[in-house]
Structures are given as C-alpha cells and as structure tokens.
Amino acid sequence: MIRQRKRALIGVVGGILLANTGSYIWFPVLVATLGGTDSGFWAGVVMCMTYVGRLLATFCYEGIAARAGVRGGVFLGTALEAVALGLMGFTDGVLAYSVLAFFIGFGSGVSFPGLKNVLVSFPEEERPKAFSAFQMAGQVGLFGGALLGAVLAHVELRTLFSVVFAFFIGFCLITSALIPREGFERAPKATGGRAPLFSLTAFKGIEVRGATRYFLLSAAFWFLSLGFVVGIPLHMAAYVPGWAPSAPFWITGLSILVLQYPLFKLFNKRFSPGAVMAVGLAGMTTAFVAFGAGRTAPWVVVGCLTVVLGEILFVPSFDLWIARRVPEHRLAKAMGAMHFFRSAGNMVGSLAAGVLFDLSRSLGVAGGNWYVAALLAAGCALVCLSGRNSGATEETPGTEAPEDTENEEKVRENV
C-alpha cells in the first residue's frame, strides 16, 4: 500500500473511530433521560429522526459529492453533525431534540458513504484489509464510547454534548487532513450536466425481482436490532438504575470484538447461511426473554451476551444468502435495496421500541415489550430455517444463474 493510501486509510479509520466513540457517548444517556422526563415514545421519536435524516441523505449524497468532492462531502456532513450535536447541549424539549437529531442523521448519511467511497476506490487487492480495519475501528469506537458514556452518565447534558462535539470536530479535522479530494478514482469525464442535488433514483434499487421477501426479513432484523438499541437504555433507567444506561453497550461491544471472527468462521464452515442466520436470531430471542423475565443486572448481562449473536451471525450470513439467491448482474441493485430496507427497519424499530416500552408499563406487564420482540425474532428464525434449502438462486425463466461459489467468495472478502 503506497504512502498516500496509508494516510487516507488512517484518516478514514480514525474518523469512524472518533464518530462511533462520540455517538455511543450521547445516545444511551439521552434516551434514558428522555424516557425518565418525558416518555419512551418521545425517546423513540428523537432516535427515529436520526434515521429519517440518514435515509433522506441517500437521495442527496450523489449531488453533494458531485459539487464538493468526496472529501468535501465528508467534511460538510461531519461539520453538520458536529454543530447539531453541540447545539443538543444548549437546547431543551423533545421538539428541539428531534429537529437536531434529523440534522445529525442527515450529516451522518452524507459523511459515511464518503468514507466508504474512499475505501472502494482502493485497488481491489487492498480493499479487504481496508474494510476489515474500518469495521474493527467502528467496534472499538462503540466499546470506548460506551465506557466513556458510563463515566459521563451523570454530568449535565451541556457538558456531555460538549465532549461529543469535540470528538466530531476531531473526526472532521482528521478526515479533511488525510483523505484526498476524490478518493483514488480517476477524474470523471466532463458531461453535459451535473447530478441533481436531490434525486429519487435511489428508489430504483428497492425492488429486486424474486428477492424482496428476503429484504423484508432484513428489515425485521434491523427493527429488532434498533429495538434493542433504544429499548435497553429505557430498560436500564427503569429497572437497573444503579448501572449507567450505556453499560449494556460496552458488554456487547467487547463481546463482538472477541467473538466476531472465530464464531462466524465456526458456524459458516458447518452450516448453510439460512441456518446460521436462524442461530443468530435464536440468540436474540433468548436475550429478549432474559430482559423481559429477569429485569435485573445479571439478566441484563445474560441478554447482552446472547443478543450479539444477531450482529455476529445474521449480518454476514445475510450477505451470503443474498449472494446465493440474487443473480450476479443484479447484485449491485440488491445492495441499494439492502440499504433501503435496513433504514426502514431502523426507523420503525426505534419508534416502536419507545411505544412498546410505554405500553408495557401502562398495562402493568413488566418486560412486555421484550416478549413482543422475542416472538418476532423467533418467527424470523423459523423463516430462515424454512428457506435454508431452497434453490440457490432466485432467477427469472430463461436466465442462467451464476455460480454460487463465485458470489459467496466476493461477499466473504468484505465480511
């Protein structure tokens, strides 16, 4: 790897490390705070608005990058995110928090694709190492942010968000200093016009013939995942007040760091992707039952150690599953569909987590929100098992299916 690409990789990896650290400092604390002062519903609304902003940014990113360049897009997105986070500490009320959360999400939706674009523009033989470093930095940031969030759990929100603002200013500076303006791609040829600032062409990737039902399964997984992310700080504030709201995230973060590679490798060698996904969802089912039935610190630990099976096993196995069932010439379109359904699951899951938490408390059914999530996770696991032995590739009549092994290998390189 040449010196310029090493500098760029340091910038991208350092940026995502600082971004994840800052993010996992503030959101568990804010969610728990809003759950106590307002309601779980409003905590869910604030988090949902970040995903509304991220989804809207997908329709604007191409136009922004065409005008500002890859590095400029990362700078603008990060700067917007930093300013919105800084203002979070100097405002009050769920309406103001929701508006600022939208801009936080929009900024993230512009900067994150820019970082990925830099890595994609690396030579093919260098991409696996670059993406692996990117993924590891994100997990380290999650773990570090959760630990710092525990330390800062009882400070004023103004102090908390000032610290987060400093992390995102660091993110802004390191990426601006080290990554090139257009990544490492050749300058595009001049065309008759520029990409529009807002375009709905991203909708073209939503429907992928024969695979939409699998993307609905992905949306359900991210619904559950965000249900945990929003629901567990509310749970901690209500049932385990002696622990910081971010404590579950340093348990899950450390577990993923230690178990991700060996556990996925173990299951992937022995079982089909559908069966591995089912195991991941079974782990989430167990975790949700533990949260609902136990509601004490030891049960939170048990749940956090099993809920990670979803992240460890479902996410990479789903990529392999799609690679088997979507023809090669439609894989690029499938990636766009995956992003859309993930965003949809995130938005609905974050909002539903708050609503279900409030509903379980008002009905006097402690942990009822987790039982609903457990039923959904178990149902998704059954869907995975029922489809594990179906045809290798979903294909239209008269079209040859590509070799599974070739697609699988491509996906494995980026896992």
Short mmCIF file of C-alpha atoms in Angstrom, two decimals:
data_model
loop_
_atom_site.label_atom_id
_atom_site.label_comp_id
_atom_site.label_asym_id
_atom_site.label_seq_id
_atom_site.Cartn_x
_atom_site.Cartn_y
_atom_site.Cartn_z
CA MET A 1 0.00 0.00 0.00
CA ILE A 2 1.50 3.32 -1.07
CA ARG A 3 2.05 6.14 1.40
CA GLN A 4 -0.90 8.25 0.18
CA ARG A 5 -3.35 5.38 0.58
CA LYS A 6 -1.95 4.60 4.04
CA ARG A 7 -2.60 8.23 5.02
CA ALA A 8 -6.12 8.02 3.64
CA LEU A 9 -6.79 4.76 5.48
CA ILE A 10 -5.59 6.32 8.74
CA GLY A 11 -7.94 9.23 8.12
CA VAL A 12 -10.95 7.01 7.39
CA VAL A 13 -10.27 4.57 10.24
CA GLY A 14 -9.52 7.38 12.69
CA GLY A 15 -12.66 9.20 11.59
CA ILE A 16 -15.02 6.27 12.12
CA LEU A 17 -13.33 5.51 15.48
CA LEU A 18 -13.99 9.07 16.70
CA ALA A 19 -17.52 9.10 15.24
CA ASN A 20 -18.58 5.84 16.90
CA THR A 21 -16.99 6.85 20.18
CA GLY A 22 -18.89 10.14 20.19
CA SER A 23 -22.18 8.52 19.15
CA TYR A 24 -22.11 5.87 21.88
CA ILE A 25 -21.38 8.52 24.49
CA TRP A 26 -24.53 10.54 23.89
CA PHE A 27 -27.44 8.47 22.65
CA PRO A 28 -27.83 5.95 25.54
CA VAL A 29 -27.72 8.83 28.03
CA LEU A 30 -30.19 10.99 26.10
CA VAL A 31 -32.61 8.09 25.51
CA ALA A 32 -32.60 7.18 29.21
CA THR A 33 -33.02 10.86 30.17
CA LEU A 34 -35.98 11.38 27.85
CA GLY A 35 -37.54 8.12 28.99
CA GLY A 36 -37.48 9.43 32.56
CA THR A 37 -38.56 13.04 31.92
CA ASP A 38 -40.96 12.55 29.00
CA SER A 39 -41.72 9.01 27.80
CA GLY A 40 -40.31 6.11 25.87
CA PHE A 41 -42.33 7.28 22.87
CA TRP A 42 -40.54 10.61 22.68
CA ALA A 43 -37.17 8.96 23.22
CA GLY A 44 -38.01 6.73 20.25
CA VAL A 45 -39.11 9.71 18.16
CA VAL A 46 -35.79 11.50 18.70
CA MET A 47 -33.80 8.43 17.68
CA CYS A 48 -36.14 7.76 14.76
CA MET A 49 -35.45 11.26 13.40
CA THR A 50 -31.76 10.44 13.06
CA TYR A 51 -32.69 7.60 10.69
CA VAL A 52 -35.14 9.79 8.80
CA GLY A 53 -32.22 12.16 8.20
CA ARG A 54 -29.93 9.32 7.12
CA LEU A 55 -32.48 7.97 4.66
CA LEU A 56 -33.12 11.40 3.14
CA ALA A 57 -29.36 11.90 2.75
CA THR A 58 -29.22 8.89 0.40
CA PHE A 59 -31.17 10.94 -2.13
CA CYS A 60 -28.79 13.91 -1.79
CA TYR A 61 -25.35 12.33 -1.46
CA GLU A 62 -24.59 11.97 -5.16
CA GLY A 63 -25.40 15.63 -5.84
CA ILE A 64 -23.38 16.86 -2.85
CA ALA A 65 -20.36 14.72 -3.77
CA ALA A 66 -20.54 15.91 -7.40
CA ARG A 67 -20.26 19.51 -6.21
CA ALA A 68 -17.94 19.24 -3.19
CA GLY A 69 -15.98 16.07 -3.96
CA VAL A 70 -15.68 13.01 -1.74
CA ARG A 71 -13.58 14.78 0.89
CA GLY A 72 -15.79 17.88 0.78
CA GLY A 73 -18.89 15.74 1.27
CA VAL A 74 -17.33 14.06 4.31
CA PHE A 75 -16.35 17.47 5.71
CA LEU A 76 -19.80 19.02 5.18
CA GLY A 77 -21.62 16.01 6.63
CA THR A 78 -19.35 15.78 9.66
CA ALA A 79 -19.46 19.53 10.28
CA LEU A 80 -23.27 19.48 10.18
CA GLU A 81 -23.33 16.55 12.57
CA ALA A 82 -20.87 18.26 14.93
CA VAL A 83 -22.83 21.53 15.03
CA ALA A 84 -26.14 19.74 15.64
CA LEU A 85 -24.58 17.69 18.45
CA GLY A 86 -23.05 20.79 20.01
CA LEU A 87 -26.44 22.52 19.99
CA MET A 88 -28.04 19.49 21.68
CA GLY A 89 -26.42 20.56 24.94
CA PHE A 90 -27.80 24.09 24.72
CA THR A 91 -31.42 23.30 23.96
CA ASP A 92 -34.31 21.58 25.68
CA GLY A 93 -37.55 19.84 24.76
CA VAL A 94 -38.32 16.90 22.52
CA LEU A 95 -39.23 19.08 19.54
CA ALA A 96 -35.82 20.77 19.51
CA TYR A 97 -34.06 17.45 20.10
CA SER A 98 -36.00 15.88 17.22
CA VAL A 99 -35.04 18.64 14.78
CA LEU A 100 -31.38 18.45 15.75
CA ALA A 101 -31.49 14.65 15.59
CA PHE A 102 -32.68 14.92 11.98
CA PHE A 103 -29.61 17.00 11.09
CA ILE A 104 -27.35 14.61 12.99
CA GLY A 105 -28.71 11.78 10.87
CA PHE A 106 -28.51 13.78 7.64
CA GLY A 107 -24.88 14.68 8.32
CA SER A 108 -24.07 11.04 9.06
CA GLY A 109 -25.84 9.97 5.87
CA VAL A 110 -23.56 12.26 3.86
CA SER A 111 -20.23 11.58 5.60
CA PHE A 112 -20.47 7.79 6.00
CA PRO A 113 -20.90 6.98 2.27
CA GLY A 114 -17.98 9.32 1.58
CA LEU A 115 -15.72 7.29 3.85
CA LYS A 116 -16.87 4.08 2.14
CA ASN A 117 -16.19 5.66 -1.28
CA VAL A 118 -12.58 6.29 -0.30
CA LEU A 119 -12.13 2.62 0.61
CA VAL A 120 -13.92 1.38 -2.51
CA SER A 121 -11.51 3.43 -4.64
CA PHE A 122 -8.55 1.42 -3.26
CA PRO A 123 -7.11 -1.27 -5.57
CA GLU A 124 -9.11 -4.49 -5.32
CA GLU A 125 -6.37 -6.43 -3.55
CA GLU A 126 -6.17 -3.80 -0.78
CA ARG A 127 -9.91 -3.49 -0.10
CA PRO A 128 -10.39 -6.49 2.24
CA LYS A 129 -7.72 -5.20 4.63
CA ALA A 130 -9.11 -1.67 4.44
CA PHE A 131 -12.71 -2.72 5.13
CA SER A 132 -11.57 -5.01 7.94
CA ALA A 133 -9.74 -2.11 9.60
CA PHE A 134 -12.82 0.09 9.10
CA GLN A 135 -15.09 -2.49 10.76
CA MET A 136 -12.70 -3.04 13.66
CA ALA A 137 -12.36 0.72 14.28
CA GLY A 138 -16.13 1.02 14.42
CA GLN A 139 -16.38 -1.73 17.05
CA VAL A 140 -13.54 -0.24 19.13
CA GLY A 141 -15.30 3.13 18.96
CA LEU A 142 -18.55 1.53 20.14
CA PHE A 143 -16.78 -0.05 23.11
CA GLY A 144 -14.84 3.10 24.02
CA GLY A 145 -17.88 5.35 23.65
CA ALA A 146 -19.97 3.11 25.90
CA LEU A 147 -17.26 3.21 28.58
CA LEU A 148 -16.95 7.00 28.37
CA GLY A 149 -20.73 7.27 28.36
CA ALA A 150 -20.80 5.43 31.69
CA VAL A 151 -18.28 7.91 33.13
CA LEU A 152 -20.30 10.89 31.84
CA ALA A 153 -23.75 9.47 32.61
CA HIS A 154 -24.44 11.84 35.49
CA VAL A 155 -22.95 15.09 34.16
CA GLU A 156 -25.08 17.89 32.71
CA LEU A 157 -26.16 17.39 29.11
CA ARG A 158 -24.32 20.59 28.18
CA THR A 159 -21.04 19.04 29.35
CA LEU A 160 -21.86 15.69 27.76
CA PHE A 161 -22.58 17.16 24.32
CA SER A 162 -19.56 19.47 24.52
CA VAL A 163 -17.37 16.37 24.84
CA VAL A 164 -19.19 14.74 21.91
CA PHE A 165 -18.78 17.94 19.87
CA ALA A 166 -15.02 17.75 20.44
CA PHE A 167 -14.93 14.16 19.14
CA PHE A 168 -16.74 15.14 15.95
CA ILE A 169 -14.52 18.16 15.38
CA GLY A 170 -11.60 15.72 15.61
CA PHE A 171 -13.42 13.49 13.07
CA CYS A 172 -13.78 16.49 10.77
CA LEU A 173 -10.12 17.50 11.03
CA ILE A 174 -8.51 14.08 10.63
CA THR A 175 -10.54 13.15 7.55
CA SER A 176 -10.03 16.55 5.93
CA ALA A 177 -6.29 16.40 6.51
CA LEU A 178 -5.63 12.86 5.32
CA ILE A 179 -8.07 11.77 2.62
CA PRO A 180 -7.77 13.02 -1.00
CA ARG A 181 -10.47 15.15 -2.58
CA GLU A 182 -11.85 12.43 -4.86
CA GLY A 183 -10.51 9.28 -3.22
CA PHE A 184 -8.24 7.45 -5.66
CA GLU A 185 -10.57 7.29 -8.62
CA ARG A 186 -9.65 8.87 -11.91
CA ALA A 187 -11.27 12.21 -12.50
CA PRO A 188 -14.64 11.65 -14.20
CA LYS A 189 -15.07 12.80 -17.76
CA ALA A 190 -16.96 16.03 -18.20
CA THR A 191 -20.59 15.55 -19.07
CA GLY A 192 -23.35 17.80 -20.22
CA GLY A 193 -24.62 18.39 -16.70
CA ARG A 194 -24.17 17.64 -13.04
CA ALA A 195 -26.06 15.24 -10.84
CA PRO A 196 -29.12 16.96 -9.32
CA LEU A 197 -28.83 17.95 -5.68
CA PHE A 198 -31.87 15.78 -4.86
CA SER A 199 -32.70 12.66 -6.82
CA LEU A 200 -35.12 9.79 -6.28
CA THR A 201 -33.13 7.39 -8.46
CA ALA A 202 -32.14 5.50 -5.29
CA PHE A 203 -35.69 4.09 -5.30
CA LYS A 204 -34.76 2.06 -8.37
CA GLY A 205 -32.76 -0.28 -6.15
CA ILE A 206 -35.62 -1.08 -3.79
CA GLU A 207 -37.25 -3.88 -5.78
CA VAL A 208 -35.07 -6.80 -6.78
CA ARG A 209 -37.10 -9.43 -8.57
CA GLY A 210 -37.50 -12.62 -6.57
CA ALA A 211 -35.60 -11.36 -3.50
CA THR A 212 -37.84 -8.72 -1.95
CA ARG A 213 -39.12 -11.13 0.70
CA TYR A 214 -35.55 -11.66 1.88
CA PHE A 215 -35.07 -7.91 2.25
CA LEU A 216 -38.24 -7.78 4.34
CA LEU A 217 -36.52 -10.30 6.63
CA SER A 218 -33.53 -7.95 6.81
CA ALA A 219 -35.86 -5.07 7.70
CA ALA A 220 -37.31 -7.20 10.51
CA PHE A 221 -33.81 -7.90 11.84
CA TRP A 222 -32.91 -4.21 11.92
CA PHE A 223 -36.28 -3.48 13.53
CA LEU A 224 -35.23 -5.84 16.33
CA SER A 225 -31.69 -4.50 16.46
CA LEU A 226 -32.85 -0.90 16.89
CA GLY A 227 -35.48 -2.09 19.33
CA PHE A 228 -32.59 -3.26 21.50
CA VAL A 229 -30.54 -0.09 20.97
CA VAL A 230 -33.41 2.19 22.03
CA GLY A 231 -35.15 -0.15 24.45
CA ILE A 232 -32.20 -1.14 26.61
CA PRO A 233 -31.33 2.39 27.90
CA LEU A 234 -35.03 2.81 28.81
CA HIS A 235 -34.91 -0.60 30.49
CA MET A 236 -31.77 0.30 32.46
CA ALA A 237 -33.23 3.58 33.71
CA ALA A 238 -36.44 1.85 34.86
CA TYR A 239 -35.16 -1.45 36.27
CA VAL A 240 -31.37 -1.20 36.81
CA PRO A 241 -30.86 2.45 37.84
CA GLY A 242 -27.60 1.63 39.61
CA TRP A 243 -25.89 1.00 36.25
CA ALA A 244 -25.15 3.56 33.55
CA PRO A 245 -27.51 3.44 30.53
CA SER A 246 -24.53 2.72 28.27
CA ALA A 247 -23.32 -0.29 30.30
CA PRO A 248 -25.03 -2.86 28.02
CA PHE A 249 -23.20 -1.44 25.02
CA TRP A 250 -19.73 -1.96 26.39
CA ILE A 251 -20.70 -5.56 27.17
CA THR A 252 -22.00 -6.11 23.62
CA GLY A 253 -19.12 -4.16 22.08
CA LEU A 254 -16.47 -6.23 23.84
CA SER A 255 -18.32 -9.46 23.03
CA ILE A 256 -18.44 -8.63 19.33
CA LEU A 257 -14.76 -7.69 19.28
CA VAL A 258 -13.77 -11.02 20.83
CA LEU A 259 -16.28 -13.37 19.18
CA GLN A 260 -16.99 -11.93 15.71
CA TYR A 261 -14.36 -13.70 13.64
CA PRO A 262 -14.00 -17.09 15.42
CA LEU A 263 -17.73 -17.62 15.97
CA PHE A 264 -18.79 -16.74 12.43
CA LYS A 265 -15.98 -18.85 10.99
CA LEU A 266 -17.05 -21.81 13.14
CA PHE A 267 -20.71 -21.70 12.09
CA ASN A 268 -20.13 -20.68 8.48
CA LYS A 269 -17.98 -23.76 7.81
CA ARG A 270 -20.58 -26.18 9.16
CA PHE A 271 -24.00 -24.78 8.28
CA SER A 272 -25.83 -23.02 5.46
CA PRO A 273 -26.30 -19.22 5.67
CA GLY A 274 -30.00 -19.65 6.46
CA ALA A 275 -29.24 -21.94 9.41
CA VAL A 276 -26.54 -19.56 10.72
CA MET A 277 -28.98 -16.66 10.49
CA ALA A 278 -31.52 -18.70 12.45
CA VAL A 279 -28.95 -19.28 15.21
CA GLY A 280 -28.27 -15.56 15.39
CA LEU A 281 -31.99 -14.81 15.69
CA ALA A 282 -32.37 -17.57 18.30
CA GLY A 283 -29.71 -15.78 20.34
CA MET A 284 -31.70 -12.56 20.09
CA THR A 285 -34.87 -14.42 21.13
CA THR A 286 -33.08 -15.73 24.22
CA ALA A 287 -31.80 -12.24 25.03
CA PHE A 288 -35.23 -10.62 24.77
CA VAL A 289 -36.78 -13.28 27.01
CA ALA A 290 -33.99 -12.69 29.54
CA PHE A 291 -34.57 -8.93 29.51
CA GLY A 292 -38.31 -9.38 29.95
CA ALA A 293 -38.32 -12.12 32.56
CA GLY A 294 -35.32 -11.08 34.66
CA ARG A 295 -35.17 -7.27 34.62
CA THR A 296 -32.15 -7.27 36.95
CA ALA A 297 -28.45 -6.69 36.34
CA PRO A 298 -27.45 -10.38 36.00
CA TRP A 299 -30.19 -10.97 33.43
CA VAL A 300 -29.09 -7.87 31.52
CA VAL A 301 -25.60 -9.37 31.29
CA VAL A 302 -27.02 -12.69 30.06
CA GLY A 303 -29.12 -10.90 27.48
CA CYS A 304 -26.24 -8.74 26.26
CA LEU A 305 -24.03 -11.81 25.79
CA THR A 306 -26.64 -13.54 23.62
CA VAL A 307 -28.12 -10.61 21.70
CA VAL A 308 -24.75 -10.14 19.97
CA LEU A 309 -25.30 -13.40 18.09
CA GLY A 310 -27.56 -11.44 15.78
CA GLU A 311 -24.82 -8.99 14.81
CA ILE A 312 -22.15 -11.69 14.66
CA LEU A 313 -24.08 -14.33 12.71
CA PHE A 314 -27.07 -12.79 10.96
CA VAL A 315 -25.47 -9.79 9.23
CA PRO A 316 -22.62 -11.51 7.32
CA SER A 317 -24.75 -14.61 6.66
CA PHE A 318 -27.49 -12.48 5.13
CA ASP A 319 -24.93 -11.12 2.65
CA LEU A 320 -24.01 -14.67 1.70
CA TRP A 321 -27.66 -15.66 1.48
CA ILE A 322 -28.41 -12.83 -0.93
CA ALA A 323 -25.31 -13.67 -2.97
CA ARG A 324 -26.74 -17.17 -3.47
CA ARG A 325 -30.21 -16.05 -4.45
CA VAL A 326 -29.67 -12.87 -6.47
CA PRO A 327 -28.08 -13.24 -9.93
CA GLU A 328 -24.71 -11.52 -10.31
CA HIS A 329 -26.00 -8.92 -12.74
CA ARG A 330 -28.50 -7.75 -10.07
CA LEU A 331 -26.15 -7.74 -7.06
CA ALA A 332 -25.39 -4.01 -7.32
CA LYS A 333 -29.12 -3.26 -7.30
CA ALA A 334 -29.51 -5.60 -4.35
CA MET A 335 -27.02 -3.53 -2.32
CA GLY A 336 -29.24 -0.47 -2.78
CA ALA A 337 -32.28 -2.46 -1.68
CA MET A 338 -30.45 -3.71 1.41
CA HIS A 339 -29.66 -0.13 2.44
CA PHE A 340 -33.26 0.99 1.98
CA PHE A 341 -34.80 -1.87 3.94
CA ARG A 342 -32.19 -1.50 6.68
CA SER A 343 -33.05 2.19 7.02
CA ALA A 344 -36.76 1.42 7.07
CA GLY A 345 -36.26 -1.21 9.79
CA ASN A 346 -34.12 1.21 11.80
CA MET A 347 -36.72 3.99 11.65
CA VAL A 348 -39.72 1.85 12.57
CA GLY A 349 -37.77 -0.17 15.16
CA SER A 350 -36.53 2.88 17.05
CA LEU A 351 -40.02 4.37 17.24
CA ALA A 352 -41.74 1.08 18.10
CA ALA A 353 -39.26 0.41 20.93
CA GLY A 354 -40.39 3.52 22.77
CA VAL A 355 -44.08 2.84 22.12
CA LEU A 356 -43.87 -0.78 23.30
CA PHE A 357 -41.93 0.25 26.42
CA ASP A 358 -44.62 2.79 27.36
CA LEU A 359 -47.40 0.31 26.57
CA SER A 360 -45.90 -2.44 28.73
CA ARG A 361 -45.54 -0.03 31.65
CA SER A 362 -49.07 1.39 31.31
CA LEU A 363 -50.61 -2.10 31.10
CA GLY A 364 -48.62 -3.28 34.10
CA VAL A 365 -46.88 -6.03 32.10
CA ALA A 366 -43.25 -5.55 33.08
CA GLY A 367 -40.99 -6.63 30.23
CA GLY A 368 -43.91 -6.99 27.81
CA ASN A 369 -42.04 -5.04 25.12
CA TRP A 370 -39.27 -7.66 25.14
CA TYR A 371 -41.73 -10.54 24.83
CA VAL A 372 -43.14 -8.99 21.65
CA ALA A 373 -39.60 -8.67 20.27
CA ALA A 374 -38.85 -12.28 21.24
CA LEU A 375 -41.90 -13.54 19.33
CA LEU A 376 -40.86 -11.61 16.23
CA ALA A 377 -37.26 -12.86 16.46
CA ALA A 378 -38.43 -16.46 16.85
CA GLY A 379 -40.72 -16.08 13.83
CA CYS A 380 -37.86 -14.71 11.72
CA ALA A 381 -35.67 -17.65 12.80
CA LEU A 382 -38.33 -20.07 11.55
CA VAL A 383 -38.44 -18.21 8.22
CA CYS A 384 -34.67 -18.61 7.89
CA LEU A 385 -34.89 -22.33 8.60
CA SER A 386 -37.76 -22.84 6.18
CA GLY A 387 -35.78 -21.27 3.34
CA ARG A 388 -32.33 -22.66 4.05
CA ASN A 389 -32.59 -25.47 1.49
CA SER A 390 -34.45 -23.63 -1.23
CA GLY A 391 -32.96 -23.09 -4.66
CA ALA A 392 -29.56 -21.47 -4.76
CA THR A 393 -30.53 -18.51 -6.91
CA GLU A 394 -33.80 -16.71 -7.49
CA GLU A 395 -33.88 -16.35 -11.25
CA THR A 396 -36.32 -15.46 -13.97
CA PRO A 397 -37.19 -18.07 -16.61
CA GLY A 398 -34.66 -18.32 -19.40
CA THR A 399 -31.85 -16.68 -17.45
CA GLU A 400 -28.88 -18.69 -16.24
CA ALA A 401 -27.96 -18.50 -12.60
CA PRO A 402 -24.37 -17.51 -11.78
CA GLU A 403 -22.17 -19.82 -9.77
CA ASP A 404 -22.88 -19.55 -6.03
CA THR A 405 -19.29 -20.05 -5.05
CA GLU A 406 -18.05 -17.07 -7.02
CA ASN A 407 -20.59 -14.71 -5.45
CA GLU A 408 -20.01 -16.14 -1.99
CA GLU A 409 -16.28 -15.59 -2.28
CA LYS A 410 -16.79 -11.95 -3.25
CA VAL A 411 -19.00 -11.37 -0.23
CA ARG A 412 -16.68 -13.22 2.15
CA GLU A 413 -13.82 -10.92 1.17
CA ASN A 414 -15.75 -7.96 2.56
CA VAL A 415 -17.10 -9.64 5.71
#
